[in-house]
PDB file of C-alpha atoms in Angstrom:
ATOM      1  CA  MET A   1      -1.188 -18.402  -5.418  1.00 40.00           C
ATOM      2  CA  GLY A   2       1.882 -18.597  -7.315  1.00 37.00           C
ATOM      3  CA  GLY A   3       2.725 -15.078  -8.476  1.00 35.00           C
ATOM      4  CA  VAL A   4       2.017 -14.337  -5.507  1.00 38.00           C
ATOM      5  CA  ARG A   5       4.900 -16.228  -3.538  1.00 35.00           C
ATOM      6  CA  ARG A   6       7.544 -15.463  -6.041  1.00 35.00           C
ATOM      7  CA  ALA A   7       7.093 -11.796  -4.851  1.00 34.00           C
ATOM      8  CA  LEU A   8       6.757 -10.921  -0.964  1.00 37.00           C
ATOM      9  CA  LEU A   9       9.606  -5.036   3.816  1.00 31.00           C
ATOM     10  CA  SER A  10       7.092  -1.787   2.358  1.00 34.00           C
ATOM     11  CA  ALA A  11       8.703   0.219   0.038  1.00 33.00           C
ATOM     12  CA  VAL A  12      10.051   2.745   3.005  1.00 31.00           C
ATOM     13  CA  ALA A  13      11.645  -0.029   4.922  1.00 33.00           C
ATOM     14  CA  GLY A  14      13.208  -1.617   1.757  1.00 34.00           C
ATOM     15  CA  VAL A  15      14.596   1.611   0.653  1.00 32.00           C
ATOM     16  CA  THR A  16      16.145   2.259   4.010  1.00 33.00           C
ATOM     17  CA  VAL A  17      18.356  -1.093   3.590  1.00 34.00           C
ATOM     18  CA  VAL A  18      18.876  -0.774  -0.202  1.00 36.00           C
ATOM     19  CA  ALA A  19      20.391   3.369   0.623  1.00 35.00           C
ATOM     20  CA  GLY A  20      22.514   1.876   3.628  1.00 38.00           C
ATOM     21  CA  CYS A  21      24.263  -0.814   1.130  1.00 41.00           C
ATOM     22  CA  GLY A  22      26.292   1.773   0.256  1.00 40.00           C
ATOM     23  CA  ALA A  23      25.428   1.430  -3.310  1.00 43.00           C
ATOM     24  CA  GLU A  24      27.804   3.678  -5.308  1.00 48.00           C
ATOM     25  CA  ASP A  25      26.086   2.478  -8.684  1.00 54.00           C
ATOM     26  CA  GLU A  26      24.340   6.072 -10.943  1.00 67.00           C
ATOM     27  CA  GLN A  27      21.127   6.618 -10.568  1.00 67.00           C
ATOM     28  CA  PRO A  28      19.590   4.812 -13.577  1.00 71.00           C
ATOM     29  CA  PRO A  29      16.104   7.687 -14.599  1.00 81.00           C
ATOM     30  CA  LEU A  30      12.783   6.772 -13.559  1.00 88.00           C
ATOM     31  CA  PRO A  31      10.542   4.969 -16.504  1.00 87.00           C
ATOM     32  CA  THR A  32       7.704   7.872 -17.167  1.00 90.00           C
ATOM     33  CA  LEU A  33       4.389   5.808 -15.835  1.00 96.00           C
ATOM     34  CA  PRO A  34       1.231   6.099 -18.101  1.00 97.00           C
ATOM     35  CA  PRO A  35      -1.017   9.189 -16.241  1.00 97.00           C
ATOM     36  CA  LEU A  36      -4.147   8.106 -13.257  1.00 97.00           C
ATOM     37  CA  GLY A  37      -7.366   8.313 -15.158  1.00 95.00           C
ATOM     38  CA  PRO A  38     -10.582   9.688 -13.545  1.00 96.00           C
ATOM     39  CA  ALA A  39     -11.466   8.774  -9.801  1.00 97.00           C
ATOM     40  CA  VAL A  40     -13.334   6.360  -8.890  1.00 98.00           C
ATOM     41  CA  ALA A  41     -16.080   6.400  -7.116  1.00 98.00           C
ATOM     42  CA  ALA A  42     -17.117   4.961  -3.364  1.00 98.00           C
ATOM     43  CA  ALA A  43     -20.267   2.786  -4.542  1.00 98.00           C
ATOM     44  CA  PRO A  44     -23.012   3.176  -1.072  1.00 97.00           C
ATOM     45  CA  VAL A  45     -21.790   0.814   1.876  1.00 96.00           C
ATOM     46  CA  ASN A  46     -24.254  -2.050   2.758  1.00 86.00           C
ATOM     47  CA  GLY A  47     -23.581  -3.739   6.383  1.00 86.00           C
ATOM     48  CA  SER A  48     -22.515  -3.342   9.273  1.00 92.00           C
ATOM     49  CA  PRO A  49     -18.652  -1.321   9.683  1.00 96.00           C
ATOM     50  CA  PRO A  50     -16.474  -3.492  12.314  1.00 95.00           C
ATOM     51  CA  THR A  51     -15.212  -1.081  14.389  1.00 96.00           C
ATOM     52  CA  ASP A  52     -13.649  -3.565  16.546  1.00 95.00           C
ATOM     53  CA  PRO A  53      -9.424  -3.811  14.873  1.00 95.00           C
ATOM     54  CA  ALA A  54      -8.972  -7.281  15.776  1.00 94.00           C
ATOM     55  CA  GLU A  55     -12.260  -8.377  13.942  1.00 93.00           C
ATOM     56  CA  LEU A  56     -10.790  -6.191  11.277  1.00 94.00           C
ATOM     57  CA  ALA A  57      -7.132  -7.533  11.901  1.00 93.00           C
ATOM     58  CA  ARG A  58      -9.355 -11.156  11.680  1.00 94.00           C
ATOM     59  CA  ARG A  59      -9.930 -10.177   7.475  1.00 95.00           C
ATOM     60  CA  LEU A  60      -7.321  -9.899   6.896  1.00 97.00           C
ATOM     61  CA  LEU A  61      -5.151 -12.175   4.747  1.00 96.00           C
ATOM     62  CA  GLY A  62      -2.813 -14.424   7.507  1.00 95.00           C
ATOM     63  CA  PRO A  63      -0.084 -16.786   7.662  1.00 94.00           C
ATOM     64  CA  ALA A  64      -1.756 -19.337   6.069  1.00 93.00           C
ATOM     65  CA  ASP A  65      -2.889 -17.502   2.817  1.00 93.00           C
ATOM     66  CA  LEU A  66       1.269 -16.526   2.118  1.00 93.00           C
ATOM     67  CA  PRO A  67       3.580 -19.512   2.588  1.00 89.00           C
ATOM     68  CA  GLY A  68       6.932 -18.841   2.367  1.00 88.00           C
ATOM     69  CA  LEU A  69       6.037 -15.424   3.567  1.00 93.00           C
ATOM     70  CA  THR A  70       7.256 -13.981   7.347  1.00 93.00           C
ATOM     71  CA  PRO A  71       5.022 -12.411   8.659  1.00 94.00           C
ATOM     72  CA  VAL A  72       6.165  -9.073  10.082  1.00 90.00           C
ATOM     73  CA  LEU A  73       5.871  -9.081  13.462  1.00 73.00           C
ATOM     74  CA  ASP A  74       3.857  -5.916  15.361  1.00 69.00           C
ATOM     75  CA  PRO A  75       2.654  -4.248  12.118  1.00 70.00           C
ATOM     76  CA  ARG A  76       1.164  -0.827  13.430  1.00 69.00           C
ATOM     77  CA  GLY A  77      -1.618  -0.896  14.185  1.00 70.00           C
ATOM     78  CA  PRO A  78      -4.391   1.465  16.364  1.00 77.00           C
ATOM     79  CA  GLY A  79      -2.644   3.074  18.790  1.00 64.00           C
ATOM     80  CA  GLN A  80       0.825   2.555  18.394  1.00 63.00           C
ATOM     81  CA  PRO A  81       3.409   5.686  18.498  1.00 56.00           C
ATOM     82  CA  GLU A  82       5.301   6.414  15.529  1.00 56.00           C
ATOM     83  CA  GLN A  83       8.942   4.318  15.452  1.00 51.00           C
ATOM     84  CA  ALA A  84      10.855   6.643  16.731  1.00 45.00           C
ATOM     85  CA  GLY A  85      14.739   8.104  14.516  1.00 47.00           C
ATOM     86  CA  PRO A  86      15.981  10.612  11.920  1.00 52.00           C
ATOM     87  CA  ILE A  87      12.920  11.532  10.389  1.00 60.00           C
ATOM     88  CA  ALA A  88      13.395  11.277   6.418  1.00 78.00           C
ATOM     89  CA  GLU A  89      11.631  14.174   4.594  1.00 89.00           C
ATOM     90  CA  THR A  90       9.674  14.418   2.032  1.00 93.00           C
ATOM     91  CA  ARG A  91       8.433  16.588  -0.917  1.00 95.00           C
ATOM     92  CA  PRO A  92       5.973  17.613  -1.456  1.00 95.00           C
ATOM     93  CA  ALA A  93       5.006  17.278   1.974  1.00 94.00           C
ATOM     94  CA  GLN A  94       2.089  15.577   2.206  1.00 95.00           C
ATOM     95  CA  CYS A  95       3.485  13.262  -0.545  1.00 96.00           C
ATOM     96  CA  ALA A  96       4.357  11.244   2.469  1.00 95.00           C
ATOM     97  CA  ARG A  97       1.370   9.591   2.549  1.00 95.00           C
ATOM     98  CA  VAL A  98       1.829   7.815  -0.152  1.00 97.00           C
ATOM     99  CA  LEU A  99       1.702   3.623   0.821  1.00 96.00           C
ATOM    100  CA  LEU A 100       0.493   4.994   4.090  1.00 95.00           C
ATOM    101  CA  PRO A 101      -2.018   2.818   5.577  1.00 96.00           C
ATOM    102  CA  LEU A 102      -5.083   4.757   4.294  1.00 97.00           C
ATOM    103  CA  ALA A 103      -5.933   4.864   8.537  1.00 96.00           C
ATOM    104  CA  GLU A 104      -3.134   7.267   8.368  1.00 94.00           C
ATOM    105  CA  GLN A 105      -3.532   9.556   5.350  1.00 94.00           C
ATOM    106  CA  GLY A 106      -6.963  11.746   7.164  1.00 90.00           C
ATOM    107  CA  THR A 107      -9.606   9.896   6.120  1.00 94.00           C
ATOM    108  CA  GLU A 108     -11.185   9.024   9.960  1.00 94.00           C
ATOM    109  CA  PRO A 109     -11.494   5.582   9.958  1.00 97.00           C
ATOM    110  CA  LEU A 110     -13.914   3.652  12.590  1.00 97.00           C
ATOM    111  CA  THR A 111     -11.278   1.142  13.283  1.00 96.00           C
ATOM    112  CA  TRP A 112      -7.949   0.087  11.307  1.00 97.00           C
ATOM    113  CA  ASN A 113      -5.576  -2.488  11.475  1.00 96.00           C
ATOM    114  CA  THR A 114      -2.263  -3.687   9.031  1.00 96.00           C
ATOM    115  CA  VAL A 115      -0.252  -7.295   8.083  1.00 96.00           C
ATOM    116  CA  ALA A 116       3.073  -7.374   6.828  1.00 95.00           C
ATOM    117  CA  TYR A 117       5.792  -9.916   5.398  1.00 96.00           C
ATOM    118  CA  ASN A 118       8.940  -9.904   3.822  1.00 95.00           C
ATOM    119  CA  GLY A 119       9.888 -11.759   1.537  1.00 91.00           C
ATOM    120  CA  PRO A 120      13.447 -12.085  -0.261  1.00 88.00           C
ATOM    121  CA  ASN A 121      15.774  -9.836  -1.271  1.00 86.00           C
ATOM    122  CA  PHE A 122      13.652  -6.389   0.012  1.00 85.00           C
ATOM    123  CA  SER A 123      10.395  -7.227  -1.131  1.00 92.00           C
ATOM    124  CA  SER A 124       7.461  -7.779   0.765  1.00 95.00           C
ATOM    125  CA  ILE A 125       3.041  -7.899   0.981  1.00 97.00           C
ATOM    126  CA  ASP A 126       1.874  -5.131   2.631  1.00 96.00           C
ATOM    127  CA  ILE A 127      -2.223  -5.417   3.106  1.00 97.00           C
ATOM    128  CA  ASP A 128      -3.924  -2.798   5.342  1.00 97.00           C
ATOM    129  CA  ALA A 129      -7.763  -2.295   5.906  1.00 97.00           C
ATOM    130  CA  ALA A 130      -9.786   0.658   7.532  1.00 98.00           C
ATOM    131  CA  SER A 131     -14.034   0.644   8.287  1.00 97.00           C
ATOM    132  CA  TYR A 132     -15.717   3.148   7.916  1.00 98.00           C
ATOM    133  CA  SER A 133     -19.621   4.369   8.263  1.00 97.00           C
ATOM    134  CA  PRO A 134     -22.062   4.616   5.325  1.00 96.00           C
ATOM    135  CA  GLU A 135     -21.563   8.792   5.034  1.00 96.00           C
ATOM    136  CA  LYS A 136     -17.725   9.099   5.114  1.00 97.00           C
ATOM    137  CA  MET A 137     -17.216   6.597   2.808  1.00 98.00           C
ATOM    138  CA  PRO A 138     -16.973   8.275  -0.468  1.00 98.00           C
ATOM    139  CA  ALA A 139     -14.877  11.344   1.215  1.00 97.00           C
ATOM    140  CA  ALA A 140     -12.548   8.670   2.254  1.00 98.00           C
ATOM    141  CA  PHE A 141     -11.244   6.475  -0.520  1.00 98.00           C
ATOM    142  CA  SER A 142     -11.403  10.367  -3.028  1.00 98.00           C
ATOM    143  CA  ALA A 143      -9.133  11.533  -0.402  1.00 97.00           C
ATOM    144  CA  VAL A 144      -7.083   8.389  -0.963  1.00 98.00           C
ATOM    145  CA  GLN A 145      -7.528   9.199  -4.730  1.00 98.00           C
ATOM    146  CA  GLN A 146      -6.512  12.849  -4.541  1.00 97.00           C
ATOM    147  CA  THR A 147      -3.589  12.508  -3.068  1.00 97.00           C
ATOM    148  CA  LEU A 148      -2.016  10.170  -5.417  1.00 98.00           C
ATOM    149  CA  ARG A 149      -3.589  12.789  -8.286  1.00 97.00           C
ATOM    150  CA  GLU A 150      -0.793  14.788  -6.240  1.00 97.00           C
ATOM    151  CA  CYS A 151       2.191  12.744  -6.292  1.00 97.00           C
ATOM    152  CA  THR A 152       2.856  11.816  -9.880  1.00 97.00           C
ATOM    153  CA  GLU A 153       6.687  12.972  -9.013  1.00 96.00           C
ATOM    154  CA  TYR A 154       8.105  13.276  -5.962  1.00 96.00           C
ATOM    155  CA  SER A 155      10.869  13.507  -4.064  1.00 95.00           C
ATOM    156  CA  GLY A 156      13.175  13.107  -0.651  1.00 93.00           C
ATOM    157  CA  ASN A 157      16.011  12.113   1.705  1.00 91.00           C
ATOM    158  CA  ASP A 158      15.896   8.416   3.518  1.00 87.00           C
ATOM    159  CA  ALA A 159      16.791   8.958   7.783  1.00 82.00           C
ATOM    160  CA  ASP A 160      20.857   9.370   5.688  1.00 85.00           C
ATOM    161  CA  GLY A 161      20.637  12.249   4.067  1.00 87.00           C
ATOM    162  CA  THR A 162      20.488  10.207   1.259  1.00 90.00           C
ATOM    163  CA  ALA A 163      18.437  11.198  -2.436  1.00 93.00           C
ATOM    164  CA  ILE A 164      15.371   9.493  -2.871  1.00 94.00           C
ATOM    165  CA  GLU A 165      13.564   9.622  -6.443  1.00 96.00           C
ATOM    166  CA  TYR A 166       9.312   9.025  -6.391  1.00 96.00           C
ATOM    167  CA  ARG A 167       7.162   7.846  -9.464  1.00 97.00           C
ATOM    168  CA  LEU A 168       3.669   6.832  -9.588  1.00 98.00           C
ATOM    169  CA  GLY A 169       0.864   6.408 -12.332  1.00 98.00           C
ATOM    170  CA  ALA A 170      -1.584   4.378 -13.491  1.00 98.00           C
ATOM    171  CA  LEU A 171      -1.928   0.763 -14.074  1.00 98.00           C
ATOM    172  CA  ASP A 172      -3.704  -1.490 -15.268  1.00 97.00           C
ATOM    173  CA  GLN A 173      -6.380  -3.795 -13.009  1.00 98.00           C
ATOM    174  CA  PRO A 174      -9.132  -6.013 -13.872  1.00 98.00           C
ATOM    175  CA  PRO A 175     -11.879  -4.197 -11.212  1.00 97.00           C
ATOM    176  CA  VAL A 176     -13.021  -6.423  -8.229  1.00 97.00           C
ATOM    177  CA  GLY A 177     -15.061  -6.054  -4.969  1.00 97.00           C
ATOM    178  CA  ASP A 178     -17.039  -2.889  -4.819  1.00 98.00           C
ATOM    179  CA  ALA A 179     -15.152  -0.235  -6.363  1.00 98.00           C
ATOM    180  CA  SER A 180     -11.713  -0.182  -6.876  1.00 98.00           C
ATOM    181  CA  THR A 181      -8.418   1.626  -8.166  1.00 98.00           C
ATOM    182  CA  ALA A 182      -4.598   0.698  -8.939  1.00 98.00           C
ATOM    183  CA  PHE A 183      -1.441   2.721  -8.977  1.00 98.00           C
ATOM    184  CA  GLN A 184       2.232   1.854  -9.479  1.00 98.00           C
ATOM    185  CA  LEU A 185       5.283   4.116  -7.869  1.00 97.00           C
ATOM    186  CA  ARG A 186       8.596   3.250  -8.431  1.00 96.00           C
ATOM    187  CA  THR A 187      11.270   4.207  -5.632  1.00 94.00           C
ATOM    188  CA  ALA A 188      14.697   4.861  -7.033  1.00 94.00           C
ATOM    189  CA  SER A 189      17.798   5.658  -4.317  1.00 91.00           C
ATOM    190  CA  ALA A 190      21.446   5.138  -4.478  1.00 87.00           C
ATOM    191  CA  GLY A 191      21.364   3.086  -8.009  1.00 86.00           C
ATOM    192  CA  PHE A 192      18.551   0.312  -7.085  1.00 89.00           C
ATOM    193  CA  THR A 193      14.630   0.968  -7.852  1.00 92.00           C
ATOM    194  CA  LEU A 194      11.998  -0.331  -6.399  1.00 94.00           C
ATOM    195  CA  VAL A 195       8.275  -1.448  -7.978  1.00 96.00           C
ATOM    196  CA  SER A 196       5.529  -1.191  -5.237  1.00 97.00           C
ATOM    197  CA  LEU A 197       2.221  -2.767  -7.294  1.00 98.00           C
ATOM    198  CA  VAL A 198      -1.500  -1.179  -4.954  1.00 98.00           C
ATOM    199  CA  SER A 199      -4.714  -2.144  -5.043  1.00 98.00           C
ATOM    200  CA  ILE A 200      -6.979   0.383  -3.237  1.00 98.00           C
ATOM    201  CA  VAL A 201     -10.634  -1.642  -3.027  1.00 98.00           C
ATOM    202  CA  GLN A 202     -14.224  -0.824  -1.638  1.00 98.00           C
ATOM    203  CA  VAL A 203     -15.572  -3.520   0.016  1.00 97.00           C
ATOM    204  CA  GLY A 204     -18.768  -2.795   2.002  1.00 97.00           C
ATOM    205  CA  PRO A 205     -17.869  -0.663   5.057  1.00 97.00           C
ATOM    206  CA  VAL A 206     -14.255  -1.497   4.437  1.00 98.00           C
ATOM    207  CA  LEU A 207     -11.319   0.518   2.346  1.00 98.00           C
ATOM    208  CA  ALA A 208      -7.972  -2.166   2.260  1.00 98.00           C
ATOM    209  CA  GLN A 209      -5.519  -1.160   0.469  1.00 98.00           C
ATOM    210  CA  VAL A 210      -2.721  -3.845  -0.859  1.00 98.00           C
ATOM    211  CA  THR A 211       0.206  -3.614  -2.271  1.00 98.00           C
ATOM    212  CA  ILE A 212       3.207  -5.745  -3.140  1.00 97.00           C
ATOM    213  CA  THR A 213       7.213  -4.141  -3.705  1.00 96.00           C
ATOM    214  CA  ALA A 214       9.742  -5.708  -5.038  1.00 96.00           C
ATOM    215  CA  PRO A 215      13.628  -4.911  -6.371  1.00 93.00           C
ATOM    216  CA  GLU A 216      12.920  -4.173 -10.738  1.00 80.00           C
ATOM    217  CA  SER A 217       9.590  -5.704 -11.319  1.00 87.00           C
ATOM    218  CA  VAL A 218       6.301  -7.633  -9.683  1.00 92.00           C
ATOM    219  CA  GLU A 219       3.995  -9.077 -12.088  1.00 94.00           C
ATOM    220  CA  PRO A 220       0.781  -7.542 -12.239  1.00 97.00           C
ATOM    221  CA  ALA A 221      -0.569 -11.000 -12.100  1.00 96.00           C
ATOM    222  CA  ALA A 222       0.472 -11.070  -8.750  1.00 96.00           C
ATOM    223  CA  LEU A 223      -1.913  -8.449  -7.754  1.00 97.00           C
ATOM    224  CA  THR A 224      -4.309  -9.154  -9.415  1.00 97.00           C
ATOM    225  CA  ASP A 225      -4.505 -12.682  -7.543  1.00 97.00           C
ATOM    226  CA  LEU A 226      -3.851 -11.271  -4.297  1.00 97.00           C
ATOM    227  CA  THR A 227      -6.092  -8.435  -4.650  1.00 98.00           C
ATOM    228  CA  ALA A 228      -8.709 -11.286  -5.063  1.00 97.00           C
ATOM    229  CA  ASP A 229      -8.325 -13.124  -2.698  1.00 97.00           C
ATOM    230  CA  GLN A 230      -8.687 -10.360   0.128  1.00 97.00           C
ATOM    231  CA  VAL A 231     -11.239  -9.471  -1.109  1.00 97.00           C
ATOM    232  CA  ALA A 232     -12.573 -13.526  -0.812  1.00 96.00           C
ATOM    233  CA  ARG A 233     -11.406 -13.185   2.591  1.00 96.00           C
ATOM    234  CA  LEU A 234     -14.277  -9.278   3.601  1.00 96.00           C
ATOM    235  CA  ARG A 235     -16.706 -10.579   1.993  1.00 93.00           C
ATOM    236  CA  GLY A 236     -16.682 -13.874   3.893  1.00 83.00           C
ATOM    237  CA  VAL A 237     -16.739 -13.148   6.986  1.00 50.00           C
ATOM    238  CA  ALA A 238     -18.561  -9.802   6.290  1.00 40.00           C
ATOM    239  CA  GLY A 239     -21.164 -11.512   3.896  1.00 38.00           C
ATOM    240  CA  PRO A 240     -22.594 -10.864   0.680  1.00 35.00           C
TER     241      PRO A 240
END
């Protein structure tokens, strides 16, 4: 867990803070990222899916698993309205779903929940999970991956009108869980760049999204370790 403790507000929250800093440095061009490979198929679902959001929350990594990071109080969860305020713009519009909780990407889960942790210098760890009936898991996993393939390059403006550029690409990570995929996202605005490394992993009837975000760079090994810990937690509670 040493790599995790080094790393890590969600990418959106980080961009909001950075864009408000008044930096006037010229934005360096975003790098060309590796292309996404073939989509990964969901594995057959074994076990009963959780239907209580509190039960699912207990299966997510807690503060004791991530010492040195600060839990975000009241992260988004089922039944909570979106926060009011000025509206940001994303082009194409569907790319606003990237990094949202899986349940908010139109995947029709049975239940879902999230946890979030702040680290130093606009860094963060965000984990969300959603449970699905066996017949809906394949479509849910496919829909999330389709959004990524439609959003390898996109742009937008934050609530203050500051321009934001995004670049998304493949990320090499070892297989984990019953099925998994990973990607990286670069978010650039007002002379700053945030890097998000993301795993999406199936464990039985649950899909989990694990995101580490930090300025400039994140060690891929940190995501590997964090995802493995989250998979172990899901399996430890739900059984093999």
